[in-house]
Short mmCIF file of C-alpha atoms in Angstrom, two decimals:
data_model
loop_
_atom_site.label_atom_id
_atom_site.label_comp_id
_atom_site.label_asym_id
_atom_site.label_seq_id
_atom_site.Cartn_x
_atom_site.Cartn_y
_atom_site.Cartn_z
CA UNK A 19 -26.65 131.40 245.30
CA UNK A 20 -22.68 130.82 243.98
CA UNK A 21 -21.44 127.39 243.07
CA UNK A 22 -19.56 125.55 245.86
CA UNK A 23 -21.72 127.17 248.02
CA UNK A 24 -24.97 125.55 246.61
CA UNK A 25 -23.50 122.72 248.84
CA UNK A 26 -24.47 124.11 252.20
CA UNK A 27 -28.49 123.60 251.01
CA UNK A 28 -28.21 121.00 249.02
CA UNK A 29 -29.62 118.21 251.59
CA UNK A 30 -32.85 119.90 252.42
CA UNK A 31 -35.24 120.70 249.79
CA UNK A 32 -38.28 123.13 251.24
CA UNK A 33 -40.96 124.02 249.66
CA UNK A 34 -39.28 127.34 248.04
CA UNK A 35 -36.81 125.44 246.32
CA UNK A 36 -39.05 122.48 245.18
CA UNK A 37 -41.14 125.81 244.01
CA UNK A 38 -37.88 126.95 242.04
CA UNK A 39 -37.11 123.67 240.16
CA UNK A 40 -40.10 123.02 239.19
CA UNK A 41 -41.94 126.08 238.09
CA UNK A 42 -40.34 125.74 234.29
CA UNK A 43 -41.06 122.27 234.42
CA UNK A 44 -44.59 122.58 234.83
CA UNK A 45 -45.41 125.70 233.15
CA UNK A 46 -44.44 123.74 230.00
CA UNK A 47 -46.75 121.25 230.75
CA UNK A 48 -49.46 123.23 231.84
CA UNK A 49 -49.35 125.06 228.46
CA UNK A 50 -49.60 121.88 226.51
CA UNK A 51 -52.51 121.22 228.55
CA UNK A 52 -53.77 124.39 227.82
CA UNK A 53 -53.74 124.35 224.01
CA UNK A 54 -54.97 120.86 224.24
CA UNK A 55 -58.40 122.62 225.80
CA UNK A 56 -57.88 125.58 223.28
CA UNK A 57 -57.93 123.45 220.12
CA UNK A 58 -60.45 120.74 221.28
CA UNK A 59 -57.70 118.01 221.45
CA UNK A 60 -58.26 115.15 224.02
CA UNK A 61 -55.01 115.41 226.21
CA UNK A 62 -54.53 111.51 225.75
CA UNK A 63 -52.42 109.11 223.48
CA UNK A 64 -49.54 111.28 222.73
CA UNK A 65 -50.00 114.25 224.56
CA UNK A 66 -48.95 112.65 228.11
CA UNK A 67 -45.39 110.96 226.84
CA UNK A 68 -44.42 114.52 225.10
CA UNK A 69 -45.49 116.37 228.19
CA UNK A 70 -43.37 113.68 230.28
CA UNK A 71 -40.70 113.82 227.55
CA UNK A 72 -40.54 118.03 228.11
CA UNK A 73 -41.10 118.01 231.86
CA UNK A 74 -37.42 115.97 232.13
CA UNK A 75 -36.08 117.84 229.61
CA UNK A 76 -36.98 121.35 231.52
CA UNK A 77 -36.19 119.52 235.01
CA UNK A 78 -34.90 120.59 237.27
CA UNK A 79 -35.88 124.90 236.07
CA UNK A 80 -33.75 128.03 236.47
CA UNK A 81 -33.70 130.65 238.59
CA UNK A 82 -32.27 133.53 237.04
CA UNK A 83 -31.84 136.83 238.06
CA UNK A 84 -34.36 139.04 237.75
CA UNK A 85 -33.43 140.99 234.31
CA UNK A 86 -34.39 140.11 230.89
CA UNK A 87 -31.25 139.15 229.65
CA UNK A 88 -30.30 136.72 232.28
CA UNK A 89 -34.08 135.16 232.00
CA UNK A 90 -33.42 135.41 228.15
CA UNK A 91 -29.96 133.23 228.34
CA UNK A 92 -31.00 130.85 231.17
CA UNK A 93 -34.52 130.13 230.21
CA UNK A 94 -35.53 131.18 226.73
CA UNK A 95 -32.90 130.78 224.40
CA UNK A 96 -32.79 127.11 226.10
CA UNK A 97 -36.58 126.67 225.60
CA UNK A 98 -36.20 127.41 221.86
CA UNK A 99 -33.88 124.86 221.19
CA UNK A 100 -35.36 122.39 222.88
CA UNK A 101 -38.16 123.56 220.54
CA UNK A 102 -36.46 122.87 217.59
CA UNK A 103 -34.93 119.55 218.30
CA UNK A 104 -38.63 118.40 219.23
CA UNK A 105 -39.67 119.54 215.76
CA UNK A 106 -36.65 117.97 214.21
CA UNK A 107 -36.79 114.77 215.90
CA UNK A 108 -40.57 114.96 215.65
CA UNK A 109 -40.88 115.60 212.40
CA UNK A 110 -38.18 112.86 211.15
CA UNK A 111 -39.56 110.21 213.01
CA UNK A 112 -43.15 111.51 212.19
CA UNK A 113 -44.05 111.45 215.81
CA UNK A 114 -45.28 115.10 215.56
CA UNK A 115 -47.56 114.08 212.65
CA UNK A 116 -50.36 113.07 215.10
CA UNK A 117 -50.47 116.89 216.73
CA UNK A 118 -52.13 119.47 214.61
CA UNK A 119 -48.86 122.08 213.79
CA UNK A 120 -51.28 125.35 214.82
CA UNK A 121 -51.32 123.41 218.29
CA UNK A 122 -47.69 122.67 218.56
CA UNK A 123 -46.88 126.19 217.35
CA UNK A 124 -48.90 128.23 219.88
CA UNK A 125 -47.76 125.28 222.60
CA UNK A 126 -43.85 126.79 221.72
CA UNK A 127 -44.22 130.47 221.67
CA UNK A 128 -46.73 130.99 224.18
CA UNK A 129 -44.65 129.06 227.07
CA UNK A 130 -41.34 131.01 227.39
CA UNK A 131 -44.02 133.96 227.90
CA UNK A 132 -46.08 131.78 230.61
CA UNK A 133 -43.01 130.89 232.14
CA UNK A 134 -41.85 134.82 232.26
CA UNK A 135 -45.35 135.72 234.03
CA UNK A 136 -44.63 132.80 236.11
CA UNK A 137 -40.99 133.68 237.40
CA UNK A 138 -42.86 137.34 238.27
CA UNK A 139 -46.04 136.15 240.06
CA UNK A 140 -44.06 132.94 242.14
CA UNK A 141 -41.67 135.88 243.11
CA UNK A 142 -44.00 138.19 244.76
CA UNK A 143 -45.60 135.02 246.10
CA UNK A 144 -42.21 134.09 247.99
CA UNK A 145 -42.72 135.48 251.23
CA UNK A 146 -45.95 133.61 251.29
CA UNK A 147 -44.45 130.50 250.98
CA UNK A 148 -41.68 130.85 253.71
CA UNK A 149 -44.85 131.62 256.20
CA UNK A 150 -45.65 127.31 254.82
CA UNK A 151 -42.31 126.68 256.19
CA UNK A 152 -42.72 128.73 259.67
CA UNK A 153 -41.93 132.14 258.48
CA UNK A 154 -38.54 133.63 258.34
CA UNK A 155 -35.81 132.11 261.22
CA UNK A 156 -32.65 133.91 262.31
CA UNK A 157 -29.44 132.87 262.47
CA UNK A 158 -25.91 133.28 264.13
CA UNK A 159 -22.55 133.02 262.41
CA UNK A 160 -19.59 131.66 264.46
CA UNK A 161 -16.44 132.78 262.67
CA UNK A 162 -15.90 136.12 261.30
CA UNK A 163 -13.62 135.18 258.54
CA UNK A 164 -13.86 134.99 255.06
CA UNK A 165 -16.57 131.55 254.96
CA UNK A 166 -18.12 133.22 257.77
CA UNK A 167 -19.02 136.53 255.85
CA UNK A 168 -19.20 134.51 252.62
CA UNK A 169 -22.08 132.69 253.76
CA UNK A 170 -23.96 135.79 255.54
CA UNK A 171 -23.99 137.31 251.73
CA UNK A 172 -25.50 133.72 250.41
CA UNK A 173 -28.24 133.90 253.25
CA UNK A 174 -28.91 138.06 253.00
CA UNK A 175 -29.06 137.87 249.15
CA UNK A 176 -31.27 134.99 248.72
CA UNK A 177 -34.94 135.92 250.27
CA UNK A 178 -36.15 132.33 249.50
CA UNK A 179 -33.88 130.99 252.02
CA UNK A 180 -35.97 133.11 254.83
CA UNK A 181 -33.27 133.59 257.20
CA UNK A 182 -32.19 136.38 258.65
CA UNK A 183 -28.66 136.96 260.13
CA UNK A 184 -28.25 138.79 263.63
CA UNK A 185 -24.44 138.81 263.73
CA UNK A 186 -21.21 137.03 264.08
CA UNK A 187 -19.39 135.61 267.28
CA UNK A 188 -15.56 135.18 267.12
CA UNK A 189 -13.08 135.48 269.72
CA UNK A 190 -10.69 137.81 267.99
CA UNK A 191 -10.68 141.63 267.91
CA UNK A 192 -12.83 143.27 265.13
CA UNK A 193 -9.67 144.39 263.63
CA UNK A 194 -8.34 140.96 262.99
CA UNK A 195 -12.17 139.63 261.29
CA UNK A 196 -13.56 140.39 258.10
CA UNK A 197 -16.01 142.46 259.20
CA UNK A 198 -16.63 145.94 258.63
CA UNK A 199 -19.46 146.90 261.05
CA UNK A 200 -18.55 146.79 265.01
CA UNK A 201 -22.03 146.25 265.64
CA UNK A 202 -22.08 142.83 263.68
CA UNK A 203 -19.90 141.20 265.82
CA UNK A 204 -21.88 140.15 269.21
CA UNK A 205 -19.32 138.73 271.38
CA UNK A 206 -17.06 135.71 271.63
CA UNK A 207 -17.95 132.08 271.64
CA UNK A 208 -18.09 131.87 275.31
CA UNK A 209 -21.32 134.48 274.94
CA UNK A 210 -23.09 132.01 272.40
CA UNK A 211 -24.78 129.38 274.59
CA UNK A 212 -26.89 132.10 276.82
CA UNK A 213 -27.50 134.50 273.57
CA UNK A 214 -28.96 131.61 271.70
CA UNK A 215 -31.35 130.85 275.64
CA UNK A 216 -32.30 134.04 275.62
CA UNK A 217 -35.79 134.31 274.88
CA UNK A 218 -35.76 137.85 273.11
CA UNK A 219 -33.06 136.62 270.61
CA UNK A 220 -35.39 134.28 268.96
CA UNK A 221 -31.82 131.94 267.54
CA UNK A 222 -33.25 129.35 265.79
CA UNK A 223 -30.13 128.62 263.33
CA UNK A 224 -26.24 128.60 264.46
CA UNK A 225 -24.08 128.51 261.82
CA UNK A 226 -20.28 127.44 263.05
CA UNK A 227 -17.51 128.35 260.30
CA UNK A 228 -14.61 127.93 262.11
CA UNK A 229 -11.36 126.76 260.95
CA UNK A 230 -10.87 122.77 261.04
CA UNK A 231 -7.88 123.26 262.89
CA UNK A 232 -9.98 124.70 266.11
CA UNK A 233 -11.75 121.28 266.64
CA UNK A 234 -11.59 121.37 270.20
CA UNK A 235 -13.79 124.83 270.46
CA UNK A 236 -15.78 123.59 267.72
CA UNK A 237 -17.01 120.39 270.28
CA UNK A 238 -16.87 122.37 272.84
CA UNK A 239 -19.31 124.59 271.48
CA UNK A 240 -21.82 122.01 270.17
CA UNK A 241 -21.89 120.14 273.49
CA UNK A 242 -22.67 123.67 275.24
CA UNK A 243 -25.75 123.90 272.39
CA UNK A 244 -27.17 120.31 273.41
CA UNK A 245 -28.88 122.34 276.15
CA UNK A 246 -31.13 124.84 273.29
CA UNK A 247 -33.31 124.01 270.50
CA UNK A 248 -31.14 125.78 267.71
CA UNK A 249 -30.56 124.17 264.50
CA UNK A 250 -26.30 123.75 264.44
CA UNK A 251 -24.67 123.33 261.15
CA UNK A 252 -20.63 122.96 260.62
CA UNK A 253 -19.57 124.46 257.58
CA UNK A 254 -16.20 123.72 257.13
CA UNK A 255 -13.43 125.68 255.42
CA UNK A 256 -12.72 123.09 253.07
CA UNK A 257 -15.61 124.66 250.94
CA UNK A 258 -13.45 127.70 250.72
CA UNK A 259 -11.74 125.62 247.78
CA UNK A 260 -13.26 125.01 244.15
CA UNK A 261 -15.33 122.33 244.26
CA UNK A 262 -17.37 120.19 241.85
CA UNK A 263 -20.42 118.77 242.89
CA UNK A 264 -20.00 118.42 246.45
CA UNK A 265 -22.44 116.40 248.01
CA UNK A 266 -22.43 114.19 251.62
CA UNK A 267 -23.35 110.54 250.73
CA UNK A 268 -23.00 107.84 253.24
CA UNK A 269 -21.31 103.95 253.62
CA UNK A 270 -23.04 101.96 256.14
CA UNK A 271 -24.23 104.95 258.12
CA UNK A 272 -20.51 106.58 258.01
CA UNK A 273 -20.91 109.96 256.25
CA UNK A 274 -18.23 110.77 253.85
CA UNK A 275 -17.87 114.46 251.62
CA UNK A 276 -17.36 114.25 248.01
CA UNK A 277 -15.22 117.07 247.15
CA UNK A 278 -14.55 116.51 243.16
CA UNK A 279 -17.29 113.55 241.81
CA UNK A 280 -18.38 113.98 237.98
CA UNK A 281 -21.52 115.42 238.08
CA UNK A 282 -22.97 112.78 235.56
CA UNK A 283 -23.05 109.69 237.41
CA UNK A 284 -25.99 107.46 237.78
CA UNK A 285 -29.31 108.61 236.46
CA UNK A 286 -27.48 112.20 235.69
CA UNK A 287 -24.72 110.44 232.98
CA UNK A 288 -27.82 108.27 231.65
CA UNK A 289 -29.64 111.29 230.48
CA UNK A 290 -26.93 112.72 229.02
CA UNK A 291 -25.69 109.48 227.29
CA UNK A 292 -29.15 109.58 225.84
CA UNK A 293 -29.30 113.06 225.11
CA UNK A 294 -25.83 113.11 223.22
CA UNK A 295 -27.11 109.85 221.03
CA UNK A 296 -29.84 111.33 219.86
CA UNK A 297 -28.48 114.74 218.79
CA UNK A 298 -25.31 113.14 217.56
CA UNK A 299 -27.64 110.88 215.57
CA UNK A 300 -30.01 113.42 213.88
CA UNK A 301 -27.23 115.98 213.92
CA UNK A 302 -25.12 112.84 211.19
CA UNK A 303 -28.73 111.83 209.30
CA UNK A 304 -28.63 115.87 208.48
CA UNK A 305 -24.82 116.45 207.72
CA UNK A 306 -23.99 113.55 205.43
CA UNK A 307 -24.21 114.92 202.25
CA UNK A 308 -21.86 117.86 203.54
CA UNK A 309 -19.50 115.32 205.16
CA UNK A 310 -18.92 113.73 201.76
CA UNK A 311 -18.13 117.08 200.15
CA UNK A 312 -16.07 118.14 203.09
CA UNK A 313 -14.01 114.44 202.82
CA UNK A 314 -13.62 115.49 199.09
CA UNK A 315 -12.40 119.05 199.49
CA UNK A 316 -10.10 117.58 202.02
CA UNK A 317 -8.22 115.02 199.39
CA UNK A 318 -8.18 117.53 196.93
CA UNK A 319 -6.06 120.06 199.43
CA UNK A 320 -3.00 118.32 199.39
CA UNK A 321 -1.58 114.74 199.93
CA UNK A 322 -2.91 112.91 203.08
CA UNK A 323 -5.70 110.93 205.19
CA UNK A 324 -9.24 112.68 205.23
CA UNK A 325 -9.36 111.97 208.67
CA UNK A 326 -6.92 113.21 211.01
CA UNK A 327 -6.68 110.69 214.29
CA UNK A 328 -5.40 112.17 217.36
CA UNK A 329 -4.70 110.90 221.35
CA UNK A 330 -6.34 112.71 223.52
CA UNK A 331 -7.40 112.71 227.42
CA UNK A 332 -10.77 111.69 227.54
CA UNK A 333 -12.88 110.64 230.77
CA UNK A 334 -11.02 110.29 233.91
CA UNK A 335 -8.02 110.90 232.08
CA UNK A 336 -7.72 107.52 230.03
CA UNK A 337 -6.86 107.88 226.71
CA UNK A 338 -8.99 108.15 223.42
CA UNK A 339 -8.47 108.78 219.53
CA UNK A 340 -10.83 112.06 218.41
CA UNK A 341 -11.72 112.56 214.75
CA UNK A 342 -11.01 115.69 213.10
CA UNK A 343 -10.74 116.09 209.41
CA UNK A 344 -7.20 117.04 208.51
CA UNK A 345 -6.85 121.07 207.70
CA UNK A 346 -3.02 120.85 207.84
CA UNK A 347 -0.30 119.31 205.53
CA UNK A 348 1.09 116.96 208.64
CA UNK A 349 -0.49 115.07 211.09
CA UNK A 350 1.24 116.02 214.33
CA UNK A 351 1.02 113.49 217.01
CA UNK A 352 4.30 112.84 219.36
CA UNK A 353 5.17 114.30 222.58
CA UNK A 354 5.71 118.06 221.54
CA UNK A 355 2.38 119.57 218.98
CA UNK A 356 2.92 122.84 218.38
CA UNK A 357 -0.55 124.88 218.41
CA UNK A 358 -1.52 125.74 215.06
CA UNK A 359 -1.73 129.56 214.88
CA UNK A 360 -3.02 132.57 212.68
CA UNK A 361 -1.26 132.26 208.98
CA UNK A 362 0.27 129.04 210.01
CA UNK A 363 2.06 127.55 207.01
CA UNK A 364 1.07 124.04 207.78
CA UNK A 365 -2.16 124.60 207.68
CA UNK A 366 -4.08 124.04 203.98
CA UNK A 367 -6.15 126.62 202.49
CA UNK A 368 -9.11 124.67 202.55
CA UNK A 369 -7.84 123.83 206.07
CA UNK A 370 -8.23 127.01 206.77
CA UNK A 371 -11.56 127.83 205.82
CA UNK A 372 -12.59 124.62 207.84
CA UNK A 373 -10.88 125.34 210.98
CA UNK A 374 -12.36 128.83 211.03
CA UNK A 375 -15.99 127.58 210.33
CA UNK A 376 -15.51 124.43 212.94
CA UNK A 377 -16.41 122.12 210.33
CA UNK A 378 -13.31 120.11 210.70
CA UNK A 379 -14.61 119.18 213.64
CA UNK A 380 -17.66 117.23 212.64
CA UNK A 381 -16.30 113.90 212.43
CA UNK A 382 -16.22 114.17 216.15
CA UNK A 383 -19.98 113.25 216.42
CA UNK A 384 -19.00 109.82 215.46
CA UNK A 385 -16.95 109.91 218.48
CA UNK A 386 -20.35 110.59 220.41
CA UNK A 387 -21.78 107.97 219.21
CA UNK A 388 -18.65 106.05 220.30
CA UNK A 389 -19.08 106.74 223.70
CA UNK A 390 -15.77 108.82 223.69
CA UNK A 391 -17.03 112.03 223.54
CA UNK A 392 -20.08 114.13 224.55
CA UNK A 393 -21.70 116.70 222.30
CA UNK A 394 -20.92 119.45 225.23
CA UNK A 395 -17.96 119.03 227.93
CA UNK A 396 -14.32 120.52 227.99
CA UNK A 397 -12.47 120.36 224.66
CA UNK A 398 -9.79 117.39 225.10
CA UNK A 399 -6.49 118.73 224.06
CA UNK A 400 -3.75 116.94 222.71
CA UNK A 401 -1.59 114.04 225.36
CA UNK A 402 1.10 116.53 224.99
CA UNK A 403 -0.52 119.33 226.13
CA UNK A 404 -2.27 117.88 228.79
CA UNK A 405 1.29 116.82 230.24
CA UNK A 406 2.40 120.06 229.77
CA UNK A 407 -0.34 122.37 231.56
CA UNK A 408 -0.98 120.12 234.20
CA UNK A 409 2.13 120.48 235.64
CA UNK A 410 1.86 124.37 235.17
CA UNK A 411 -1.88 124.81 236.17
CA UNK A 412 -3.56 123.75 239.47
CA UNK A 413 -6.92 121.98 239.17
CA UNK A 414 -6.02 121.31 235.48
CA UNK A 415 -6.66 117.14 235.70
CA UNK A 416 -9.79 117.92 237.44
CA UNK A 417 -11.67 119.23 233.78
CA UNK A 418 -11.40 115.21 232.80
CA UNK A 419 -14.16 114.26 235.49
CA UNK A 420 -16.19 114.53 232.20
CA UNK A 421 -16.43 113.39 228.80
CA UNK A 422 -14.99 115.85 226.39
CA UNK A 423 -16.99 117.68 224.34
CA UNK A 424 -17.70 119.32 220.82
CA UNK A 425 -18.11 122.37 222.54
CA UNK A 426 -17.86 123.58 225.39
CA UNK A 427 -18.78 126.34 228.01
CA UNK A 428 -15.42 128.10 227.70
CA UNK A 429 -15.36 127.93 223.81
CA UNK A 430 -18.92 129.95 223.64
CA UNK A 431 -17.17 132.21 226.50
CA UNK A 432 -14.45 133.50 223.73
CA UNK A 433 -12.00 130.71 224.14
CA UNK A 434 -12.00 129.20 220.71
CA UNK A 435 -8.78 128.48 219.07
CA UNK A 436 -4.89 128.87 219.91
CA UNK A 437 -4.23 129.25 223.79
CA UNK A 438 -0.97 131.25 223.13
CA UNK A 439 -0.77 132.15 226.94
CA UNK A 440 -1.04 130.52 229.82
CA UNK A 441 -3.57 132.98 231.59
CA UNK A 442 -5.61 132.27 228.55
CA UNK A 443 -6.08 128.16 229.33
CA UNK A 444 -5.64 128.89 232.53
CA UNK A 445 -9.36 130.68 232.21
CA UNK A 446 -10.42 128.40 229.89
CA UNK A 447 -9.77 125.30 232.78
CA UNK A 448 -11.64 128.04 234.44
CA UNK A 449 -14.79 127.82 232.73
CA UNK A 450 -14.74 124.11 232.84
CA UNK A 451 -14.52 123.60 235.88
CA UNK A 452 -17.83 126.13 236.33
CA UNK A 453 -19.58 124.18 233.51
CA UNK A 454 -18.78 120.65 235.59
CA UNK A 455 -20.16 122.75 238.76
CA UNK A 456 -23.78 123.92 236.84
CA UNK A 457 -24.25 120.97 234.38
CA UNK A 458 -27.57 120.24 233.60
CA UNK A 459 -29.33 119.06 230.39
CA UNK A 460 -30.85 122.30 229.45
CA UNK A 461 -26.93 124.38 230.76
CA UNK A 462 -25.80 121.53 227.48
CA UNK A 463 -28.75 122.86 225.12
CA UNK A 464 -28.01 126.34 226.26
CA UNK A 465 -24.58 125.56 224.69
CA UNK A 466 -25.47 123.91 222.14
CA UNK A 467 -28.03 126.97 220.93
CA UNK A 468 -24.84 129.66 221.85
CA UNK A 469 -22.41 127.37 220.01
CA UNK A 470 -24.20 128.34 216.78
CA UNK A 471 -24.03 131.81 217.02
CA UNK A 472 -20.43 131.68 218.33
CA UNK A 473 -19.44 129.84 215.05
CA UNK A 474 -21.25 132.01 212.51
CA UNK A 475 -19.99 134.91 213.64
CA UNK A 476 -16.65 134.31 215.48
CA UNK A 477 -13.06 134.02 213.87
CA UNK A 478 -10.72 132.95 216.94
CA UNK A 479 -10.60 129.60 215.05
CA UNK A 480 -7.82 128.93 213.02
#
């Protein structure tokens, strides 16, 4: 299922997706468990808190497609690092000291597999589990348009959702719908009431995507349902626009849409607060001896502060200062920055080899810590180029319902470095705005564990 769409089955959780989000979840745990037995180990003391402390780490689980490189991106590349910042943290703090290592090694290798066998058997088991829910239902789309047809390819696509569409209903010709089979399109709206009473059709869902402005046939056409037992849900168009986390909450019983909330609010922006504390912290403990030499290569490049203080847009577009050690001979900071760009003269040659290896950047972990930045979110750019693209690209603001980041979704995507065109930060807004959509704690670590690659072998950074 696609982003904004996600929406439309958001507010009901059945057992299939309950099954979904927390199959990884409790595989991990299970294997603990399970090497516990192996090894003779009492699953007590510290087993339980590190099989809590991995069972919100892994919540809520993917669901990726069914190839091994999607399962290999979304669920063990993730799993690894998670791996290795248990063994770092555990190890430092000498928390892991009181699990035998053979135990903790097995416990790490042997789950991405268990949770690969898993993904198989629980997807051969999926039609079972609809028949727990009351077998497969079908449905009816009012509104051959674009949402309308959008949302039959969301409910075809995804067997877990167990419906099954019969065809559309619209009062225009077929010629003037999106549709490309006559025989989809049943009749008009006038026909819906007695094909959803008719016994043989077996309508248990009606699914009304109609335009906003044609209220009046919209009411119509619920009133005329009152008299069936179908299941009605509106969909309206405004989910035809980019969204980011759109939910329905409600004040004092009146229900209100969210359209553009930040997807880490409440319990959501705790665990990530927490998250980016702790790897900002361990991440510094590890790095300070390099710091120091990086500080000193930095005086010795030319005249100048180590640090390099810059105003950015940070979140909800206030303003913040982000440390960067300095890799050029000025320290450009008014209303017009140029962006530094391949054999740029300001830039140092230690600069250089900084810039291209990200390690200027470091110094921005301290802004974690701050509270000003995240360890993954949208890059904050310089005040003056925020002012500029967001006059020049729509939906540009909207990447600030976030704390920026170290790195980010579109800077593992290729989008490191100089934007020279406007196409190119016009995708990278892009890729934000998806990364806002799909944040979740592991989507950061997934990041985080791409992010190292990216750097050791990329050179768009300059």
């Amino acid at each position: 299922m696609t982003n904004h769409n996600q929406w439309l089955f958001r507010q009901q959780l059945s057992v299939v997706s309950l099954t979904k989000i927390l199959l990884d979840p409790f595989v991990a745990v299970l294997v603990l468990i399970g090497c516990t037995l192996y090894f003779d180990e009492p699953f007590r003391g510290p087993y339980p808190l590190l099989a809590l402390i991995v069972f919100t780490l892994t919540f809520p689980g993917k669901w990726p497609e069914v190839t091994p490189r999607a399962f290999w991106y979304e669920v063990v590349m993730p799993w690894f690092f998670l791996s290795g910042l248990i063994l770092l943290f555990g190890y430092s703090i000498g928390y892991l000291d009181y699990f035998p290592p053979n135990l903790v090694m097995v416990w790490m290798l042997v789950t991405p597999v268990a949770m690969w066998l898993a993904h198989r058997i629980v997807r051969k088991l999926l039609p079972r589990l609809l028949l727990l829910e009351g077998g497969r239902r079908r449905a009816i789309i009012v509104g051959a348009g674009h949402l309308g047809t959008e949302l039959r390819g969301l409910l075809v696509n995804d067997i877990a959702l167990g419906v099954d569409v019969a065809g559309f209903f619209d009062d225009r010709a077929i010629e003037r719908t999106e549709l490309t089979d006559p025989g989809k399109l049943l009749g008009r709206l006038d026909d819906i009431p007695e094909y959803v009473k008719a016994g043989g059709n077996n309508i248990d869902l009606v699914y009304i995507t109609l335009p906003m402005a044609a209220q009046p046939r919209t009411l119509q056409l619920l009133d005329e349902l009152r008299d069936t037992t179908a299941s009605v849900y509106f969909v309206p168009d405004i989910f035809v626009s980019d969204l980011i986390q759109a939910r329905i909450d409600h004040i004092h019983g009146m229900p209100i849409v969210a359209l553009t909330e930040s997807p880490t609010l409440g319990v959501s922006g705790i665990g990530k607060r927490i998250s980016d504390i702790v790897i900002a912290s361990l991440i510094l403990l590890l790095i300070w001896p390099l710091l120091l030499i990086l500080a000193v290569g930095v005086k010795l490049s030319s005249p100048g502060p180590v640090i390099f203080k810059q105003r950015r847009y940070g979140l909800d577009g206030q303003e913040i200062l982000v440390y960067k050690f300095r890799s050029m001979r000025v320290c450009d900071d008014g209303a017009v920055i140029r962006q530094a760009g391949r054999c740029d003269p300001r830039i140092t040659r230690f600069g250089a080899f900084i810039r291209r290896t990200s390690l200027d950047e470091l110094p921005q972990f301290i802004n974690v810590l701050q509270g000003r930045m995240s360890v993954v979110g949208p890059r904050p750019h310089a005040v003056a180029h925020n002012e500029e693209y967001r006059k020049l690209i729509k939906g540009y603001m909207l990447r600030h319902k976030v704390k920026p980041g170290i790195t980010g979704w579109a800077q593992v995507n290729g989008l490191r470095g100089e934007t020279e065109t406007l196409d190119k930060m016009r995708t990278r807004v892009q890729y934000d705005i998806d990364y806002m959509r799909n944040w979740s704690l592991m989507f950061d670590l997934m990041i985080i564990a791409k992010t190292l690659v990216v750097v050791w072998r990329d050179q768009n950074a300059y």
